[in-house]
Amino acid sequence: MQNQDPELFDKIRQQYDSAPYPRIPLEQSPKNNYELLFIHNLVTSYYLKYQKVINTQGKVILDAGCGTGYKSLVLAEANPGAKIVGIDISEQSVELARQRLKFHGFDNAEFYVLPIEDLPQLGYEFDYINNDEVLYLLPDITMGLKGMKSVLKPEGIIRSNLHSAFQRVNYFRAQSLFKMMGLMDDNPTDLETGLTGEIMEALKDQVLLKSQVYKPQTSTEKEWVLVNYLLQGDKGYTIPELFAALKTSDLELISMVNWRNWEVIDLFKDAENLPAFLGMSLPELSIEDRLHFYELLHPIHRLLDFWCGHPIANESIVPVSNWTDTDWQTTQVHLHPQLKTTKAKEDLIECVKTQKSFEISQYVKLPTIVPITLESRRAACLLPLWETEQPMISLVERWQQIQPVDPVTLEPITPQIAFEQVKELLISLDAFLYVLLQRSGSN
């Protein structure tokens, strides 16, 4: 970040020194925020890229732009046994991050006052880099991406994000207004943050800017004002600009973090009855074009939040729907770590006992836009996964015990029918990453 205007760099540093971000109480724990842990668990993005289940023990994870360390704490909770390294340009924030991790009992964590371009000075290579709410503040996002790539292991993964130029456009107008009024000439204080609220409140309600960016319940809160109205160095980007930066940095998109909420087809009333032109053209669009099409139609996402990594030379990922029976017979079935909780297990057992459906998506909703439920007997088939991973064949045998006969014909369920029924169940859950499937020999 030091390659940018030194005055702007100093303003950004001062802003986060005087108002460290995020302002989350030191004692607050993310242990029960399964959604947040799901995103920050290396298992999630690694499986999306490599179709393999990774053990986080001994991995080295960087929080690049750690702020006060709440996301560092999330990373530590989500990745048992991993070493956490955090960097930030704000000395005050780094000190708070150290205190936070120590308070929660994580001793295998280090924090440094350091800009991204100086990462090689640490002497580490990282399995995972979390770069949250930072990249859009850099003068050149490719510089930031290249800096992180330079310390990324060959199979490592970067999570980063950019402000959306389309969704954020009205806030950029507000920032331009307050810059013109001199409220961002220096590091904003309580005086400047208070003035923004007074100005907005004084405007008529029908004034367009006020109607678009003024929220009475939050627009007087200092932290909210600083990261919206008075954020130094804030910029917005589009999907094509994101892909161009990845290409220049020799990185490859893995997925958007909230991938299920970027489906273009969800924007239409009837996905089965599209205008002929769209019906023919949409399936042919590249991933970049589909994402760009979405942001042009419906720019609701504040962040272009993504995972990326080194390009894979030879694509060898085979969709589970294309696996052969031989593949399935050697498959190990894992439950996603963020579902492997005592509460989820107890809920499942209760549903089995009462013969009620089990809503597996209630714990992690990110991969789906509708509830995902399992009939109680199918849920019972998965119960051993809460203890440890299982061979697919073991689940087939368990299913034959749970459902020994066809409920209509009362004919015995053959091993082949049981095999197909369990396979169908696992394919449906793999789509949401609730179960993770790994073939023998893919370690």
XYZ file of C-alpha atoms in Angstrom:
443
model
C 0.000 0.000 0.000
C 3.010 2.243 0.391
C 3.305 2.515 -3.414
C 0.268 4.774 -3.432
C 0.120 8.473 -2.615
C 2.011 8.688 0.718
C -0.512 11.202 2.022
C -3.451 8.892 1.261
C -1.600 5.907 2.728
C -1.053 7.864 5.927
C -4.722 8.893 6.045
C -5.834 5.269 5.720
C -3.415 4.172 8.446
C -4.494 7.008 10.737
C -8.164 6.212 10.164
C -7.697 2.631 11.339
C -5.379 3.658 14.183
C -7.950 6.095 15.542
C -10.934 3.830 14.840
C -9.710 0.204 14.751
C -11.985 -2.046 12.709
C -14.039 -4.066 13.302
C -15.285 -2.893 16.686
C -16.286 -6.276 18.000
C -15.988 -6.907 21.754
C -12.839 -8.791 22.707
C -14.786 -11.545 24.445
C -17.180 -12.234 21.545
C -16.647 -15.705 20.103
C -17.589 -16.929 16.603
C -17.864 -20.558 17.772
C -21.579 -20.782 17.057
C -21.527 -18.777 13.832
C -21.418 -21.837 11.583
C -21.937 -19.775 8.439
C -18.885 -17.617 9.110
C -16.803 -20.648 10.051
C -17.926 -22.436 6.871
C -16.598 -19.580 4.721
C -13.285 -19.353 6.574
C -12.639 -23.077 6.831
C -9.906 -24.031 4.371
C -11.798 -27.281 3.785
C -14.562 -25.399 1.912
C -12.534 -23.628 -0.759
C -9.987 -26.440 -1.051
C -12.737 -28.927 -1.846
C -14.258 -26.581 -4.425
C -10.918 -26.341 -6.222
C -9.411 -29.797 -5.814
C -12.325 -32.087 -4.865
C -10.230 -33.262 -1.933
C -10.696 -33.055 1.822
C -7.795 -31.328 3.543
C -6.682 -31.621 7.159
C -6.083 -28.159 8.624
C -3.647 -29.430 11.258
C -0.266 -27.736 10.771
C -1.436 -25.448 7.963
C -0.210 -21.854 7.898
C -2.915 -19.238 7.367
C -2.436 -15.524 6.742
C -4.948 -12.835 7.630
C -3.750 -10.033 5.349
C -5.336 -6.888 6.725
C -6.307 -8.445 10.035
C -7.638 -5.281 11.657
C -8.581 -5.953 15.266
C -8.291 -9.696 14.700
C -11.881 -10.908 14.699
C -11.476 -12.691 11.357
C -8.140 -14.037 12.620
C -10.087 -15.538 15.505
C -12.638 -16.962 13.063
C -9.805 -18.510 11.038
C -8.331 -20.050 14.189
C -11.695 -21.500 15.256
C -12.514 -22.787 11.765
C -9.128 -24.415 11.134
C -8.083 -26.492 14.163
C -4.344 -26.896 14.525
C -3.449 -24.205 11.993
C -0.932 -21.437 12.619
C -2.441 -17.964 12.193
C -0.329 -15.039 10.994
C -1.876 -11.585 10.791
C -0.615 -8.357 9.240
C -2.022 -4.842 9.137
C -0.730 -1.319 8.593
C -2.412 -0.113 11.794
C -0.316 -0.657 14.909
C -3.327 -0.119 17.168
C -5.325 -2.751 15.296
C -2.488 -5.278 15.434
C -2.182 -4.880 19.192
C -5.911 -5.512 19.605
C -5.616 -8.597 17.376
C -2.861 -9.998 19.596
C -4.999 -9.435 22.674
C -8.043 -11.057 21.056
C -6.330 -14.311 20.073
C -4.606 -14.543 23.450
C -7.909 -13.958 25.262
C -9.487 -16.877 23.405
C -6.571 -19.197 24.118
C -4.907 -19.350 20.708
C -1.166 -19.297 21.301
C -0.134 -20.339 17.782
C -0.693 -16.879 16.309
C 1.614 -14.047 15.274
C 0.826 -10.471 14.270
C 2.939 -7.888 12.485
C 2.619 -4.260 11.400
C 3.326 -4.743 7.702
C 1.906 -3.761 4.288
C 0.978 -6.492 1.805
C 3.849 -5.784 -0.575
C 6.333 -6.618 2.207
C 4.898 -10.087 2.865
C 8.070 -11.918 1.698
C 9.859 -10.395 4.711
C 7.929 -12.783 6.965
C 9.663 -15.820 5.487
C 6.448 -17.865 5.346
C 4.548 -19.613 2.593
C 0.831 -19.891 3.238
C -1.794 -22.562 2.659
C -4.582 -19.999 2.842
C -4.674 -16.213 2.718
C -7.678 -14.272 3.953
C -7.723 -10.723 2.580
C -11.046 -9.293 3.672
C -12.158 -5.688 3.043
C -8.650 -4.564 2.062
C -7.936 -5.098 -1.637
C -10.176 -2.263 -2.850
C -8.154 0.207 -0.749
C -4.943 -0.541 -2.648
C -3.907 1.764 -5.506
C -3.387 -1.249 -7.785
C -5.262 -4.434 -6.990
C -2.924 -6.510 -9.163
C -0.051 -5.401 -6.944
C -1.919 -6.727 -3.937
C -2.841 -9.996 -5.636
C 0.712 -10.541 -6.863
C 2.051 -9.788 -3.394
C -0.152 -12.486 -1.888
C 0.549 -14.917 -4.725
C 4.291 -14.566 -4.085
C 3.889 -16.203 -0.654
C 1.162 -18.697 -1.595
C 1.950 -22.411 -1.611
C 1.371 -24.286 -4.903
C -2.013 -25.606 -3.726
C -2.744 -22.544 -1.611
C -5.912 -20.471 -1.815
C -6.586 -16.737 -1.535
C -9.891 -15.312 -0.363
C -10.298 -11.627 -1.175
C -12.950 -9.139 -2.198
C -13.579 -5.851 -3.961
C -16.287 -3.273 -3.571
C -18.843 -3.491 -6.360
C -18.789 -0.438 -8.616
C -22.490 -0.889 -9.344
C -23.867 -1.659 -5.887
C -21.659 0.899 -4.159
C -22.062 3.759 -6.640
C -24.256 5.942 -4.412
C -21.808 5.732 -1.525
C -19.010 6.818 -3.855
C -21.137 9.876 -4.679
C -21.533 10.567 -0.965
C -17.772 10.278 -0.489
C -17.201 12.720 -3.366
C -19.625 15.149 -1.735
C -17.901 15.001 1.633
C -14.474 15.297 0.001
C -15.665 18.454 -1.771
C -16.809 19.799 1.599
C -13.376 19.140 3.113
C -14.528 16.481 5.566
C -11.910 14.017 4.313
C -8.947 16.395 4.104
C -7.550 14.921 7.303
C -8.259 11.839 9.348
C -11.999 12.173 10.154
C -12.771 12.820 13.812
C -16.024 12.907 15.757
C -16.579 16.393 14.325
C -16.529 15.196 10.710
C -18.568 12.065 11.363
C -21.158 14.131 13.216
C -21.364 16.661 10.393
C -22.206 13.983 7.826
C -25.243 12.980 9.844
C -26.339 16.582 10.317
C -26.046 17.281 6.601
C -27.995 14.186 5.610
C -30.683 14.833 8.192
C -31.084 18.425 6.974
C -31.788 17.318 3.399
C -35.339 16.771 2.203
C -36.282 13.098 2.214
C -36.880 13.123 -1.542
C -33.322 14.247 -2.298
C -31.964 11.300 -4.252
C -28.659 10.851 -2.424
C -30.369 10.894 0.958
C -32.987 8.381 -0.122
C -30.252 6.071 -1.400
C -27.599 6.149 1.335
C -29.069 7.644 4.498
C -30.162 5.221 7.198
C -31.298 6.972 10.397
C -30.555 3.923 12.532
C -26.899 3.637 11.413
C -25.893 6.895 9.751
C -25.009 8.467 13.096
C -22.786 5.576 14.210
C -19.129 6.528 13.877
C -17.904 3.157 12.614
C -20.626 2.975 9.955
C -19.936 6.537 8.802
C -16.192 5.898 8.554
C -16.549 2.794 6.379
C -19.258 4.267 4.154
C -19.318 8.071 3.946
C -15.704 8.828 4.885
C -13.707 5.749 3.869
C -10.324 6.907 2.635
C -9.158 5.238 -0.595
C -12.463 3.482 -1.305
C -12.984 2.316 -4.903
C -15.371 0.060 -6.805
C -14.795 -2.616 -9.434
C -16.732 -4.734 -11.902
C -16.542 -8.452 -12.646
C -14.530 -7.871 -15.871
C -12.045 -5.765 -13.899
C -11.756 -8.526 -11.308
C -11.074 -11.162 -13.968
C -8.551 -8.885 -15.705
C -6.677 -8.442 -12.418
C -6.649 -12.199 -11.798
C -5.312 -12.832 -15.294
C -2.581 -10.208 -14.919
C -1.641 -11.741 -11.565
C -1.600 -15.273 -13.036
C -4.327 -16.392 -10.663
C -7.476 -18.372 -11.387
C -10.954 -17.893 -9.971
C -12.157 -20.830 -7.900
C -15.587 -19.537 -6.977
C -17.475 -16.588 -5.605
C -17.716 -17.048 -1.842
C -21.514 -16.767 -1.851
C -21.695 -18.661 -5.139
C -25.313 -19.758 -4.841
C -26.410 -16.105 -4.831
C -24.811 -15.396 -8.206
C -27.033 -17.664 -10.314
C -28.396 -15.691 -13.275
C -31.213 -18.147 -13.827
C -32.653 -17.284 -10.403
C -33.438 -13.777 -11.654
C -36.116 -14.958 -14.086
C -39.745 -15.703 -13.293
C -39.745 -19.045 -15.080
C -36.372 -20.665 -15.707
C -38.044 -23.191 -18.003
C -39.665 -20.550 -20.190
C -36.977 -18.000 -21.033
C -37.055 -15.849 -24.162
C -35.581 -17.918 -26.991
C -32.459 -15.777 -27.303
C -31.631 -16.135 -23.610
C -32.509 -19.805 -23.582
C -29.897 -20.405 -26.264
C -27.219 -17.945 -25.153
C -27.137 -18.235 -21.351
C -25.823 -21.828 -21.243
C -22.978 -20.805 -23.562
C -21.746 -17.910 -21.423
C -18.385 -18.177 -19.681
C -18.250 -17.961 -15.894
C -17.015 -14.376 -16.185
C -19.851 -13.388 -18.515
C -22.490 -15.060 -16.344
C -21.258 -13.192 -13.279
C -21.090 -9.910 -15.192
C -24.586 -10.495 -16.582
C -25.808 -10.953 -13.016
C -24.179 -7.776 -11.690
C -25.621 -5.741 -14.570
C -29.115 -7.087 -13.956
C -29.131 -7.212 -10.176
C -26.186 -5.528 -8.404
C -27.181 -6.394 -4.849
C -23.805 -7.635 -3.614
C -21.697 -4.985 -1.903
C -18.647 -7.180 -2.295
C -17.265 -9.136 -5.212
C -16.165 -11.803 -2.744
C -14.061 -14.566 -4.280
C -11.611 -17.420 -3.834
C -8.701 -17.816 -6.231
C -5.473 -19.764 -6.548
C -2.686 -20.800 -8.869
C -3.962 -22.059 -12.240
C -4.265 -25.837 -12.544
C -2.214 -27.041 -15.514
C -4.250 -30.161 -16.238
C -7.875 -30.095 -15.197
C -8.601 -33.464 -13.601
C -11.739 -32.768 -11.585
C -14.546 -35.136 -12.531
C -18.052 -34.150 -11.350
C -19.422 -36.702 -8.905
C -22.404 -37.204 -11.191
C -19.956 -38.646 -13.751
C -18.207 -41.056 -11.384
C -18.259 -44.739 -12.224
C -19.498 -47.404 -9.829
C -15.857 -48.310 -9.249
C -15.177 -44.720 -8.162
C -18.071 -44.843 -5.725
C -17.038 -48.161 -4.247
C -13.721 -46.632 -3.151
C -15.158 -43.302 -1.985
C -14.762 -41.943 1.524
C -17.657 -39.775 2.688
C -16.927 -36.826 4.982
C -19.291 -34.492 6.764
C -18.333 -30.854 6.378
C -16.529 -29.880 9.616
C -18.942 -27.020 10.292
C -21.837 -29.468 10.463
C -20.016 -31.791 12.832
C -21.431 -30.184 15.970
C -23.108 -31.630 19.025
C -26.243 -29.591 18.361
C -26.597 -30.786 14.769
C -26.115 -34.390 15.867
C -28.665 -34.068 18.668
C -31.152 -32.427 16.299
C -30.688 -35.232 13.788
C -31.206 -37.942 16.410
C -34.370 -36.220 17.627
C -35.715 -36.061 14.067
C -34.980 -39.753 13.586
C -36.699 -40.682 16.846
C -39.784 -38.612 16.034
C -39.709 -39.498 12.322
C -39.581 -35.843 11.326
C -37.626 -34.339 8.449
C -34.151 -33.074 9.245
C -33.301 -29.623 7.865
C -29.584 -29.962 7.276
C -29.309 -26.458 5.796
C -30.362 -24.715 9.022
C -26.762 -24.651 10.248
C -25.096 -23.401 7.060
C -27.433 -21.595 4.676
C -24.848 -20.071 2.328
C -24.827 -22.864 -0.307
C -28.590 -22.795 -0.879
C -31.500 -20.402 -1.344
C -34.151 -22.851 -0.124
C -34.194 -25.156 2.916
C -32.631 -28.576 2.324
C -34.409 -31.297 4.263
C -33.836 -35.025 4.593
C -36.466 -37.634 5.287
C -35.723 -39.080 8.731
C -34.551 -42.496 7.504
C -32.111 -40.944 5.041
C -30.857 -38.660 7.783
C -30.321 -41.725 9.983
C -28.162 -43.235 7.265
C -25.729 -40.328 7.657
C -25.496 -40.429 11.451
C -22.078 -42.212 11.575
C -20.546 -39.238 9.735
C -20.842 -37.214 12.939
C -18.228 -39.549 14.433
C -15.816 -39.898 11.515
C -15.665 -40.242 7.742
C -17.186 -43.428 6.338
C -16.608 -45.634 3.298
C -19.527 -45.209 0.955
C -20.094 -48.977 1.079
C -20.567 -48.791 4.870
C -23.363 -46.267 4.377
C -24.946 -48.569 1.794
C -24.900 -51.433 4.284
C -26.397 -49.178 6.945
C -29.115 -48.080 4.537
C -30.038 -51.702 3.867
C -30.547 -52.175 7.598
C -32.649 -49.009 7.891
C -34.684 -49.711 4.742
C -34.581 -53.485 4.208
C -37.681 -53.661 2.003
C -39.422 -51.564 -0.610
C -42.239 -49.758 1.266
C -44.634 -50.289 -1.662
C -43.920 -53.820 -2.868
C -42.378 -55.143 0.369
C -39.733 -56.769 -1.789
C -36.228 -56.852 -0.256
C -33.989 -53.940 -1.228
C -31.125 -55.395 -3.231
C -27.541 -54.226 -2.642
C -27.563 -52.528 -6.064
C -30.756 -50.598 -5.350
C -29.413 -49.549 -1.943
C -26.170 -48.495 -3.612
C -28.035 -46.295 -6.110
C -30.233 -44.741 -3.432
C -27.279 -43.803 -1.224
C -25.385 -42.508 -4.239
C -28.318 -40.274 -5.153
C -28.477 -38.937 -1.592
C -24.751 -38.165 -1.484
C -24.740 -36.459 -4.883
C -27.566 -34.181 -3.750
C -25.717 -33.184 -0.564
C -22.318 -32.823 -2.227
C -23.800 -30.033 -4.357
C -24.127 -27.967 -1.169
C -20.853 -29.181 0.388
C -22.758 -30.655 3.315
C -20.986 -33.913 2.553
C -17.584 -34.101 0.876
C -16.703 -37.058 -1.325
C -13.177 -38.239 -1.949
C -12.255 -41.099 -4.232
C -9.473 -43.478 -3.293
C -6.177 -42.360 -4.802
C -7.105 -38.663 -4.942
C -5.158 -37.733 -1.801
